[in-house]
Tab-separated table of C-alpha atoms and ligand atoms in Angstrom:
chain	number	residue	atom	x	y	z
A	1	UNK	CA	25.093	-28.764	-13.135
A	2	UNK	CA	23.099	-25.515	-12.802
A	3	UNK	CA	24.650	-23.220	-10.164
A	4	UNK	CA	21.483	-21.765	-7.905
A	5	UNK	CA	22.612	-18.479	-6.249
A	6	UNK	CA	20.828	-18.197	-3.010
A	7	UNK	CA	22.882	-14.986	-1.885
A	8	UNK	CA	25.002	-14.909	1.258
A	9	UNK	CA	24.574	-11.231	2.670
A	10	UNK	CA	26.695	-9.602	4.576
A	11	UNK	CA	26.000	-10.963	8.039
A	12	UNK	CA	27.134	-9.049	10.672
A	13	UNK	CA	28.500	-10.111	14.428
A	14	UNK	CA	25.228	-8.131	16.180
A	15	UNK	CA	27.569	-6.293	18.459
A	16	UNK	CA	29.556	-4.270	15.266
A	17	UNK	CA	26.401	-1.798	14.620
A	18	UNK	CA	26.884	2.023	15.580
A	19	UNK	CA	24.453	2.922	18.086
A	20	UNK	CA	26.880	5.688	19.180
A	21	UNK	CA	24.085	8.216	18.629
A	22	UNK	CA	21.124	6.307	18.940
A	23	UNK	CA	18.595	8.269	21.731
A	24	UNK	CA	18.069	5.930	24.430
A	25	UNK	CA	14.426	4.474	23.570
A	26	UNK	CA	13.173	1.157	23.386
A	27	UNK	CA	11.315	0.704	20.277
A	28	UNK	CA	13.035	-0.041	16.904
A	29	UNK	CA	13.761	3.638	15.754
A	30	UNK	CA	15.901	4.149	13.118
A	31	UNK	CA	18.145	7.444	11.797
A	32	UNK	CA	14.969	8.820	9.833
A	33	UNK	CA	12.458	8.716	12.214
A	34	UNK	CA	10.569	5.831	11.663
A	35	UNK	CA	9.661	3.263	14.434
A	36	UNK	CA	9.076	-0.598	13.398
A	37	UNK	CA	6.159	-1.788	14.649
A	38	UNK	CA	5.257	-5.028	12.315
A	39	UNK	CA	7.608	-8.270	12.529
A	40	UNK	CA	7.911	-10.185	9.661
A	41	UNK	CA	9.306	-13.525	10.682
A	42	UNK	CA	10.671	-16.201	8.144
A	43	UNK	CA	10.543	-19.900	9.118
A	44	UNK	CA	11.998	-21.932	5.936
A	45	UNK	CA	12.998	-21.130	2.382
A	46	UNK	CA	11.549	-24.415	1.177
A	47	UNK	CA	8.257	-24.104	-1.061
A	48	UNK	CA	5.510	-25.968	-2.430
A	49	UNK	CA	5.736	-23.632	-5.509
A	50	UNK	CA	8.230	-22.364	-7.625
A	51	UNK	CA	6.707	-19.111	-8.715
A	52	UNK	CA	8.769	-17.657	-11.335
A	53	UNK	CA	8.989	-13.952	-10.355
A	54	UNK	CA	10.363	-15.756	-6.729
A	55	UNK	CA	12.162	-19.218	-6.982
A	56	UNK	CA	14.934	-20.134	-9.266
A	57	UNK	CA	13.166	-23.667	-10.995
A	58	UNK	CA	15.111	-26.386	-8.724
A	59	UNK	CA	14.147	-24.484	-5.640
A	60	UNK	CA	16.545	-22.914	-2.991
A	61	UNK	CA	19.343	-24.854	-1.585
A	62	UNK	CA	18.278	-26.182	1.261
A	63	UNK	CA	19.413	-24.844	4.935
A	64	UNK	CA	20.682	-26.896	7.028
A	65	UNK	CA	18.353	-28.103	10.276
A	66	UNK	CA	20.904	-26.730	12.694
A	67	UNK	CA	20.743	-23.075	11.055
A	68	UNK	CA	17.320	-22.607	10.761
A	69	UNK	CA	15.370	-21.080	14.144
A	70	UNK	CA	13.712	-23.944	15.986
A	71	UNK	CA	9.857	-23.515	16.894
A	72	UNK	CA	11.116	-22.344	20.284
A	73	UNK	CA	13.873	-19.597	19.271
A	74	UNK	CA	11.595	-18.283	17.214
A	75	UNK	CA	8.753	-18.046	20.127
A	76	UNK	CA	11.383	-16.103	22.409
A	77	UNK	CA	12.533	-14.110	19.534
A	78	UNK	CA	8.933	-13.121	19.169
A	79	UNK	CA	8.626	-12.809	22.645
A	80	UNK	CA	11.579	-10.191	22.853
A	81	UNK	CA	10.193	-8.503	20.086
A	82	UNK	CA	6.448	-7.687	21.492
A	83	UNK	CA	7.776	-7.161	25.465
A	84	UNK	CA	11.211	-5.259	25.112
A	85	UNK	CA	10.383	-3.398	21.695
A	86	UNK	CA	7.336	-2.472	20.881
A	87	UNK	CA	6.000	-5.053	17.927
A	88	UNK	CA	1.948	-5.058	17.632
A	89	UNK	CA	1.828	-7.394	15.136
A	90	UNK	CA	3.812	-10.630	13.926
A	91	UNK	CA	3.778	-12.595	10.170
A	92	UNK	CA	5.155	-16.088	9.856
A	93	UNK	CA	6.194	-15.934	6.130
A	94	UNK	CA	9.258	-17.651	3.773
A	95	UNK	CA	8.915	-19.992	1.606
A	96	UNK	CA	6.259	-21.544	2.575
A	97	UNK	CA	5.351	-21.437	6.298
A	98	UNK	CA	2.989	-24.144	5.686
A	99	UNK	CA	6.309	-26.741	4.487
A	100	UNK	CA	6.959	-26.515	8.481
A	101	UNK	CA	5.391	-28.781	10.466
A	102	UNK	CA	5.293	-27.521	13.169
A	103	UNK	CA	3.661	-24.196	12.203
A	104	UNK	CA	1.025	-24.705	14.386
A	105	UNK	CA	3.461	-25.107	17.466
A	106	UNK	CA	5.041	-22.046	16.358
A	107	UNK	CA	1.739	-19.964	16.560
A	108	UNK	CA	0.323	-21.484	19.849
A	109	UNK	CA	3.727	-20.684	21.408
A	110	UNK	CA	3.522	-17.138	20.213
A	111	UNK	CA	0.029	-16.881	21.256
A	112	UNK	CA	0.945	-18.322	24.690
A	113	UNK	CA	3.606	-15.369	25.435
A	114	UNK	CA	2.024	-12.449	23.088
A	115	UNK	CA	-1.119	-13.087	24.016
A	116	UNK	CA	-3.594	-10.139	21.600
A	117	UNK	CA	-1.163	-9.428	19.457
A	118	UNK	CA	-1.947	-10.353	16.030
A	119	UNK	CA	-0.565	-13.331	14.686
A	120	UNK	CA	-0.491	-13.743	10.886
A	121	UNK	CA	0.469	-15.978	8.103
A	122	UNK	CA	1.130	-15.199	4.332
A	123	UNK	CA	0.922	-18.326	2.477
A	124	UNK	CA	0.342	-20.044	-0.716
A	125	UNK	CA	-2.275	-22.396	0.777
A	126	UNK	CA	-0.877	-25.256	-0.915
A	127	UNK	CA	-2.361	-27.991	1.772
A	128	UNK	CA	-4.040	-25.332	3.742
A	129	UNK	CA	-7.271	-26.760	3.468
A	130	UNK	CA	-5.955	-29.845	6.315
A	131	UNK	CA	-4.764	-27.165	8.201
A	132	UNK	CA	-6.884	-23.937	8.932
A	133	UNK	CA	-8.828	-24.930	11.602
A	134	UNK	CA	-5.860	-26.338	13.795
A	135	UNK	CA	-4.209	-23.193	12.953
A	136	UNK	CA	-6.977	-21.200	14.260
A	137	UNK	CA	-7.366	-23.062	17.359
A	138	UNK	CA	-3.374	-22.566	17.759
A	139	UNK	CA	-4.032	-18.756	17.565
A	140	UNK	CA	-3.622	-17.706	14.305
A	141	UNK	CA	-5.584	-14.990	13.886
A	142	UNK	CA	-5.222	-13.913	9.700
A	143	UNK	CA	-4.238	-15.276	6.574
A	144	UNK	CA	-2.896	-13.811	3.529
A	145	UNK	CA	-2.979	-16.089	0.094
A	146	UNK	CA	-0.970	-15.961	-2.887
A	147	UNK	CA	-3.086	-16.564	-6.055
A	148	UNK	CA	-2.014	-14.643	-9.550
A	149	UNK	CA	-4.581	-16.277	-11.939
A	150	UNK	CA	-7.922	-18.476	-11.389
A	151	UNK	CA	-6.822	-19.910	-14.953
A	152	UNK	CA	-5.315	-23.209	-14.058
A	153	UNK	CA	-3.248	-22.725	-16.933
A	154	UNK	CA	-1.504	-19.528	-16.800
A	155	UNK	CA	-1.556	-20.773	-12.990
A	156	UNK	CA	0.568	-23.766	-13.704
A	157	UNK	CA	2.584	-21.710	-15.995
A	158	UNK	CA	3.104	-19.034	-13.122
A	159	UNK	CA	3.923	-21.653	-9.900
A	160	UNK	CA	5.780	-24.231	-12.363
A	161	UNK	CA	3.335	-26.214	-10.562
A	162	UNK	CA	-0.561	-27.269	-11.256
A	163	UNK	CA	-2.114	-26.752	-8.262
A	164	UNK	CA	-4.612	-23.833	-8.569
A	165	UNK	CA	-7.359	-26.525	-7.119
A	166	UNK	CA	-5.474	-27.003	-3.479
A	167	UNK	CA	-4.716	-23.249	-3.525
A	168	UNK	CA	-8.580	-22.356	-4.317
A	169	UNK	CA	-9.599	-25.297	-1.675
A	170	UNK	CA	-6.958	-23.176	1.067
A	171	UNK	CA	-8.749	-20.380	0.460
A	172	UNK	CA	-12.450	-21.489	1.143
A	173	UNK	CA	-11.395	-23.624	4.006
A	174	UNK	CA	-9.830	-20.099	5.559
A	175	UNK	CA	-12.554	-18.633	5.333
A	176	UNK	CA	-14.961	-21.552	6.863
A	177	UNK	CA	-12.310	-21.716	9.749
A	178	UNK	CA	-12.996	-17.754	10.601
A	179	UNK	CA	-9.937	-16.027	9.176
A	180	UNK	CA	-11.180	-12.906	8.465
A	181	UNK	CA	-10.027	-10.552	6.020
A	182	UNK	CA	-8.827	-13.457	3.939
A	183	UNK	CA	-6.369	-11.161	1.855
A	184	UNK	CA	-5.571	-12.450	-1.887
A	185	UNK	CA	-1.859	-11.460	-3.254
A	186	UNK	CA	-1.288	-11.418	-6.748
A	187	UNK	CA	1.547	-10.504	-8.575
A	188	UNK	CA	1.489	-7.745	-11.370
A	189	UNK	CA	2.934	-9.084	-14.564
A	190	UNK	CA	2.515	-8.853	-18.526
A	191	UNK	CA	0.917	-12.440	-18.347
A	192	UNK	CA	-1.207	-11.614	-15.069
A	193	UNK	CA	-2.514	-8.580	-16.593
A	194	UNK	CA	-5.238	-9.520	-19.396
A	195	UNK	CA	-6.499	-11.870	-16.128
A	196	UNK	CA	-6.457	-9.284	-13.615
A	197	UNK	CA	-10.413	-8.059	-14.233
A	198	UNK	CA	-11.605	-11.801	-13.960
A	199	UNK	CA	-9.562	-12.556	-10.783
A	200	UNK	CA	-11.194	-9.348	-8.909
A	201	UNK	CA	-14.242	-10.613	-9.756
A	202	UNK	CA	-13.554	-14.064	-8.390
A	203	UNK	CA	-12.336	-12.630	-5.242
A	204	UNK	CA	-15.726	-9.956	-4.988
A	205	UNK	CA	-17.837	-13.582	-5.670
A	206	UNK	CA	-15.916	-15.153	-2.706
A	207	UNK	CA	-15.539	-12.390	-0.670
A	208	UNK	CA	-11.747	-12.083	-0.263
A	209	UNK	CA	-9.840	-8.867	-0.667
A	210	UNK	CA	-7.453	-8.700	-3.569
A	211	UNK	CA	-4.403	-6.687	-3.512
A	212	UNK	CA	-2.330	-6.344	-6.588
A	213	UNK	CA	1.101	-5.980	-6.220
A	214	UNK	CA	3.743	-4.812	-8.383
A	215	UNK	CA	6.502	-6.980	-9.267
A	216	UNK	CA	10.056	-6.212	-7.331
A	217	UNK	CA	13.448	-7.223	-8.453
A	218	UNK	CA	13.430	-9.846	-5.596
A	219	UNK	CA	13.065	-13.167	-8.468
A	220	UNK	CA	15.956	-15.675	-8.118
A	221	UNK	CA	16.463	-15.667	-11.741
A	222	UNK	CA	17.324	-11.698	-12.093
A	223	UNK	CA	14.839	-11.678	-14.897
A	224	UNK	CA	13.182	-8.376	-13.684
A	225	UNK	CA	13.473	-5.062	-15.794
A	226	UNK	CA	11.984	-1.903	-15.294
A	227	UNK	CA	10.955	-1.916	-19.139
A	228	UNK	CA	8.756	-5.218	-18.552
A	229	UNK	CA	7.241	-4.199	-15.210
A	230	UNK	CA	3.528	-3.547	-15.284
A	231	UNK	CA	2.819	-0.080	-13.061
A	232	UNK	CA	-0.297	-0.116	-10.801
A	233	UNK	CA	-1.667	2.762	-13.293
A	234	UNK	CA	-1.795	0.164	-15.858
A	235	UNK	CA	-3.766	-1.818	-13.644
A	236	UNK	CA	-5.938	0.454	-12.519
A	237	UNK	CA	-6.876	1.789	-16.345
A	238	UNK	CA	-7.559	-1.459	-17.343
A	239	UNK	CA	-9.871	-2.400	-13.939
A	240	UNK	CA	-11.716	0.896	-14.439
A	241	UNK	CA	-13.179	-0.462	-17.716
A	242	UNK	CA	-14.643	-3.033	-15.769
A	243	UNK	CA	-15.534	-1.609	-12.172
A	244	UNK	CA	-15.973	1.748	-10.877
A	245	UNK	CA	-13.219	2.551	-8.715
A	246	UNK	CA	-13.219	5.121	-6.110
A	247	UNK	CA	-9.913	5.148	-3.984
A	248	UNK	CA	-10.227	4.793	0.044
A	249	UNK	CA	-6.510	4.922	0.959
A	250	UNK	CA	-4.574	2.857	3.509
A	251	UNK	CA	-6.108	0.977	6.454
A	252	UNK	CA	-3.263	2.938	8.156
A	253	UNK	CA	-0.089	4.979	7.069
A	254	UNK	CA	1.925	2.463	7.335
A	255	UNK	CA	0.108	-0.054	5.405
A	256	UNK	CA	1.694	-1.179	1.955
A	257	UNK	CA	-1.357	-1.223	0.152
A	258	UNK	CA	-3.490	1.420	-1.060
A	259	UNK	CA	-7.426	0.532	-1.220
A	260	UNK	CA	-9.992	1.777	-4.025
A	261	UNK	CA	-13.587	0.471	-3.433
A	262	UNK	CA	-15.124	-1.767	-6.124
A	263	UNK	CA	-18.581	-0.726	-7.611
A	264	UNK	CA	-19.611	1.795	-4.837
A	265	UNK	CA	-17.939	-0.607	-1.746
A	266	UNK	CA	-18.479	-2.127	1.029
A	267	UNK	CA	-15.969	-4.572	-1.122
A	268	UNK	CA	-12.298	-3.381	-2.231
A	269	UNK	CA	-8.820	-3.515	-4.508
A	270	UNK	CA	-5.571	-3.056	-3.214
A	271	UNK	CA	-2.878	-2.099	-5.283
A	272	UNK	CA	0.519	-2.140	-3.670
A	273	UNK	CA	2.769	-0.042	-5.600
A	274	UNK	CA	6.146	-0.882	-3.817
A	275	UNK	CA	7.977	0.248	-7.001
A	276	UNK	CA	6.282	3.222	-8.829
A	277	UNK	CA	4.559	4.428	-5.387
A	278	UNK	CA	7.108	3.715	-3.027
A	279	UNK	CA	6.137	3.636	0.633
A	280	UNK	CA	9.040	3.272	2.452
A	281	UNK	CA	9.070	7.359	3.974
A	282	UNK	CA	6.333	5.357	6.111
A	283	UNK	CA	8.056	1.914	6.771
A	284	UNK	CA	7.273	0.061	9.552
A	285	UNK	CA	8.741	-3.268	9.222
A	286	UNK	CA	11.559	-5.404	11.020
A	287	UNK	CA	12.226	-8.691	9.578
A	288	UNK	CA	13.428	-12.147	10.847
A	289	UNK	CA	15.165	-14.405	8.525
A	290	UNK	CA	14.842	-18.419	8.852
A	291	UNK	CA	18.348	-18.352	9.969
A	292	UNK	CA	17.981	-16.030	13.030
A	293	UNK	CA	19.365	-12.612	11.337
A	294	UNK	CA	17.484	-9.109	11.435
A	295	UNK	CA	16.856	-7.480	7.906
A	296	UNK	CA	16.260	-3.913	8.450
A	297	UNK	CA	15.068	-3.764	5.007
A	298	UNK	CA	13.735	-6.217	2.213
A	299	UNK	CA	16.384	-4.970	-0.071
A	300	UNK	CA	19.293	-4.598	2.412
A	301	UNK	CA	22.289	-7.160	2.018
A	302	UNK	CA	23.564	-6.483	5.558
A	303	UNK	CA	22.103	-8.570	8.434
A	304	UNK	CA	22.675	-8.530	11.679
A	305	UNK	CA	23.129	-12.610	14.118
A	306	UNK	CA	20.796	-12.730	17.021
A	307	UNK	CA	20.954	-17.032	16.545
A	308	UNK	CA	24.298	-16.756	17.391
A	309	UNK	CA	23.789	-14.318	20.597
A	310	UNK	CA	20.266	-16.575	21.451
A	311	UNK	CA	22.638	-19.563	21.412
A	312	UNK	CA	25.300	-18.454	22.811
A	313	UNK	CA	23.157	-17.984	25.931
A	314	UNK	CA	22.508	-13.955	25.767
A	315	UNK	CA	19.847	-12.683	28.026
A	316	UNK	CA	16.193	-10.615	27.007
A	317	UNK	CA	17.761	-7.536	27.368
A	318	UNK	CA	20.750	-8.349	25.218
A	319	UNK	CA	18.764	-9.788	22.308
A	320	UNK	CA	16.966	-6.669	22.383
A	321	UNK	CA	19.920	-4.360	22.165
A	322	UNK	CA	21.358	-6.323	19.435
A	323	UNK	CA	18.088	-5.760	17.358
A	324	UNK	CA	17.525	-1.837	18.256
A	325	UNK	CA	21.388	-1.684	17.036
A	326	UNK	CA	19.797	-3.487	13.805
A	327	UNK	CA	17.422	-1.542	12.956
A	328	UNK	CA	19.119	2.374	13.920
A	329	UNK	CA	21.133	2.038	11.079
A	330	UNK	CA	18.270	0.674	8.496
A	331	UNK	CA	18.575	2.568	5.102
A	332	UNK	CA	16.066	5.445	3.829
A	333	UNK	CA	14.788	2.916	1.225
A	334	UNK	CA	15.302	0.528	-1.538
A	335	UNK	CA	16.305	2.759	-3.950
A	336	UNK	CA	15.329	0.773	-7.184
A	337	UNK	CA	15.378	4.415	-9.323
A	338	UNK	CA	19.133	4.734	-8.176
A	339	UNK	CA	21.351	4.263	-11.399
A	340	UNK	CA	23.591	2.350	-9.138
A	341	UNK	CA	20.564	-0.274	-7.760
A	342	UNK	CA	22.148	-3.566	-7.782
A	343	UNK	CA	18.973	-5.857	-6.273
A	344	UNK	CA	19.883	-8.079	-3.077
A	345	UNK	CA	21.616	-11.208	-2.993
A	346	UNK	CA	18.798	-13.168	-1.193
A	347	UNK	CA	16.086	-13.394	-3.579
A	348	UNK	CA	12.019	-13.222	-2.474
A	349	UNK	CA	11.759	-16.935	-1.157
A	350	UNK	CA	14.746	-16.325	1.038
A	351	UNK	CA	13.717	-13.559	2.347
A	352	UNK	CA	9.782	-13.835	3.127
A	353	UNK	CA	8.028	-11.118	1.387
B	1	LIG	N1	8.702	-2.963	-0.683
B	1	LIG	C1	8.052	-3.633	0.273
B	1	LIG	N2	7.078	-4.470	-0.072
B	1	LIG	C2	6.449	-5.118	0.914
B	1	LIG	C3	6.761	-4.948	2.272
B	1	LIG	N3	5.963	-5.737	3.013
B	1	LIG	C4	5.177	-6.358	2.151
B	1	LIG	N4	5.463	-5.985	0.882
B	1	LIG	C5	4.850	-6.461	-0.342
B	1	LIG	O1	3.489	-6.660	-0.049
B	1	LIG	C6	3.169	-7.989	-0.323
B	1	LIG	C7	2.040	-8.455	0.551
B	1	LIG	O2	2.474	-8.548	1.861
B	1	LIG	P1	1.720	-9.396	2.941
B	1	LIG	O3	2.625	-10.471	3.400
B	1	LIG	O4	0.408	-9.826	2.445
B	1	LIG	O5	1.580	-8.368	4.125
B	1	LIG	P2	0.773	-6.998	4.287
B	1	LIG	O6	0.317	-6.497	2.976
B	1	LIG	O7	1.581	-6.087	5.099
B	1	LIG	O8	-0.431	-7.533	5.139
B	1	LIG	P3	-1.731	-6.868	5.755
B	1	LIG	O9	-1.334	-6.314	7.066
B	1	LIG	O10	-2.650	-8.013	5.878
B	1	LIG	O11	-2.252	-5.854	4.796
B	1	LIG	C8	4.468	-8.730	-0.133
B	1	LIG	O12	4.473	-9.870	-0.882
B	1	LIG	C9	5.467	-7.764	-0.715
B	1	LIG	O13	5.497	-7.915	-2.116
B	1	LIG	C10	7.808	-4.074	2.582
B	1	LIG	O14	8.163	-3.861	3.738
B	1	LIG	N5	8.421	-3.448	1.537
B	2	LIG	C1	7.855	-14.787	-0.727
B	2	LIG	S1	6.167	-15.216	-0.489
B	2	LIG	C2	6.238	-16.151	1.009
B	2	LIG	C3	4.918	-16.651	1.509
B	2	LIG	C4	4.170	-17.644	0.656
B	2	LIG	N1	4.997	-18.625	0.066
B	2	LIG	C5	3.337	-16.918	-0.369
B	2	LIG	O1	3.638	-17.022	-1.560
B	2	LIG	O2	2.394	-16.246	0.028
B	2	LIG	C6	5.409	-13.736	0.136
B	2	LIG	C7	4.835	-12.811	-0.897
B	2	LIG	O3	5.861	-12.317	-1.716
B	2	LIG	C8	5.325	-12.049	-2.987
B	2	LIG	N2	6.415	-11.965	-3.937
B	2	LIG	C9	7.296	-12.927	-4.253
B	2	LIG	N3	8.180	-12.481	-5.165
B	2	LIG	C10	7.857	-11.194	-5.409
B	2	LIG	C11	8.403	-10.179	-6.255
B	2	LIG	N4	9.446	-10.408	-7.020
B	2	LIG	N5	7.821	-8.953	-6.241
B	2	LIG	C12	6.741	-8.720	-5.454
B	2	LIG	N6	6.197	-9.625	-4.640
B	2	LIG	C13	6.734	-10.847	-4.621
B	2	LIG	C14	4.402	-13.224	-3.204
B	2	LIG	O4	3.425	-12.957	-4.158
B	2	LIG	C15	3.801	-13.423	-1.837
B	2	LIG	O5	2.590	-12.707	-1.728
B	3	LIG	S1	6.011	-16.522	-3.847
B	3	LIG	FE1	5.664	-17.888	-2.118
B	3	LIG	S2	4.720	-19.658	-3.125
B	3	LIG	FE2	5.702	-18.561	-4.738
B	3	LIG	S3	7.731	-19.486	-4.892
B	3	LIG	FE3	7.905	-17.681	-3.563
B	3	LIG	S4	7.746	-18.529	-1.536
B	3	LIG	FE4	6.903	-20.056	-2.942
B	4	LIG	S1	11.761	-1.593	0.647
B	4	LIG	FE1	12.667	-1.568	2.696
B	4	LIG	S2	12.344	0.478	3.506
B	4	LIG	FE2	11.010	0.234	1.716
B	4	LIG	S3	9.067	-0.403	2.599
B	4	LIG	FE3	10.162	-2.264	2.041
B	4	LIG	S4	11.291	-2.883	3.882
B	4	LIG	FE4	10.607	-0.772	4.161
């Protein structure tokens, strides 16, 4: 029997962080400055896909029902995070969110007690295509896709799975049910690269904004090395001999990807360089894992129980406390140049990107 490491990180009791020297404020500062604004939150580490730079082949062990946050922690979670510290916006991510049925539950109940704030999904849109219009009339108010390659292919080769057709469907019927941007995420790899020109052109045809990302040590198989990684100036060298690129920056500072327009604009490329061109000086992200923990950081083993606190009958105000606590003592970054970088235990899927 194959042994499939999910990772069990270092969860922490919420009451053990040092906030002896935290200023009293109630947003989610941390030691260097920074303030998270954007919640990230996790619903299931089950997938449609098993992409290969994310999901070990046979998938991630499943969680058990009684660990992972039901539809209604997750809305008061939310709720705490928007009314007691400061979160504008909120992303429902894994796995796939769509492998939850009750997604749409999720989102109206969010958009019930945060009403205007933001309410995004990054997804592989596996089966979308049945579900963007009831997710827009739950309140969902953007969508991000996954796609690495319009070859079906080097698709199925990707995903371990052939389903480039329901993913392309996902992304036309987001667009027909109003999502707009409809944001395209595709991976930066040695076999993505010779198909990189022809999926930007796809996405200027269909009017969806690609953003290229580069590849993180986050895959379940610890097959990531430096040596094989492809660096956004690869990317953007080999683009260039296609389109004229003239670079436009972030939508804001915070924002992971940087923008170059495509053939004079309106239409653009994002590149996000979370490895070569590392943004985290500007981070602004708190994260929720399926399982009720805050991850300060992506890369960070140590996270800290609010299920346990939210079940164990803690008030607003407490919850809150226990993730300001969280997210003082978040790290300066993930630190992937360190000679002593040893990547997380949880692995992409686990995590939500
Ligand atoms: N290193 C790092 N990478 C991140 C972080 N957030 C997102 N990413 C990477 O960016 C990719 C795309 O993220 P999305 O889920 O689309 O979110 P986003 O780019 O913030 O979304 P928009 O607000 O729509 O631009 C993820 O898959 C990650 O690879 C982060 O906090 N740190
Ligand atoms: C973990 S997935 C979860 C949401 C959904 N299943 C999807 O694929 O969009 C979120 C994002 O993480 C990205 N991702 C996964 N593994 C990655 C890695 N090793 N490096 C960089 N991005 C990665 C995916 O491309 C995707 O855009
Ligand atoms: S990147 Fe998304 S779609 Fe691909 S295996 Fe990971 S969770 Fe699934
Ligand atoms: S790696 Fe960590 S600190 Fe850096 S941007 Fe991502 S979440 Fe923020």
């Amino acid at each position: 029997m194959t042994a499939v490491h999910v990772g069990i990180p270092v969860v922490r009791p919420a009451a053990a962080e040092d906030v002896s020297d935290r200023p009293d404020t109630p947003v989610l500062l941390d030691r260097f400055g920074r303030v998270a604004r954007d919640l990230r939150v996790s619903i299931t580490e089950k997938c449609s896909l098993r992409c290969t730079y994310c999901m070990p082949e046979e998938g991630l062990p499943a969680i058990p029902r009684e660990r992972l946050l039901s539809a209604e922690e997750i809305v008061r979670l939310v709720a705490v995070g928007v009314h007691h510290l400061g979160i504008r916006e909120v992303r429902f991510t894994g796995g796939e969110p769509l492998m939850r049925r009750d997604l749409e539950q999720i989102v109206a109940g969010c958009a019930r007690v945060v009403p205007g704030v933001p309410l995004a999904v990054t997804t592989n849109a596996v089966g979308l295509a049945h579900r963007a219009d009831a997710l827009a009339r739950a309140g969902l108010t953007r969508v991000n896709i996954s796609l690495d390659s319009v070859d079906r292919a080097r698709f199925a080769q990707l995903t371990r799975r052939d389903r480039l057709d329901s993913v392309l469907d996902g992304i036309r019927a987001a667009k027909a049910a109003g999502f707009a941007p409809v944001k395209v995420n595709a991976v930066l790899m040695p076999q993505t690269l010779d198909g990189a020109a022809d999926l930007l052109a796809w996405c200027l045809d269909e009017g969806v904004q690609l953003r290229f990302i580069e590849q993180m040590p986050l895959d379940a198989d610890h097959e990531w090395a430096r040596a094989n990684m492809v660096p956004a100036q690869r990317l953007l060298d080999l683009l260039s001999a296609r389109f004229a690129l003239t670079e436009v920056g972030r939508e804001d500072p915070s924002a992971p990807a940087e923008r170059w327009a495509v053939d004079g604009g309106p239409a653009t490329v994002g590149i996000i360089a979370s490895v070569t061109r590392s943004f985290c000086s500007d981070c602004d992200r708190t994260r929720l894992t399926s399982e009720g923990t805050v991850r300060s950081c992506l890369f960070s083993d140590r996270e800290t129980d609010l299920r346990a606190a939210l079940r164990g009958g803690a008030s607003d105000d407490e919850l809150a406390a226990l993730w300001r606590g969280a997210m003082w003592n978040k790290w300066a970054g993930h630190g992937i140049d360190a000679a002593d970088f040893t990547p997380p235990q949880r692995s992409m899927g686990a995590i939500g990107g």
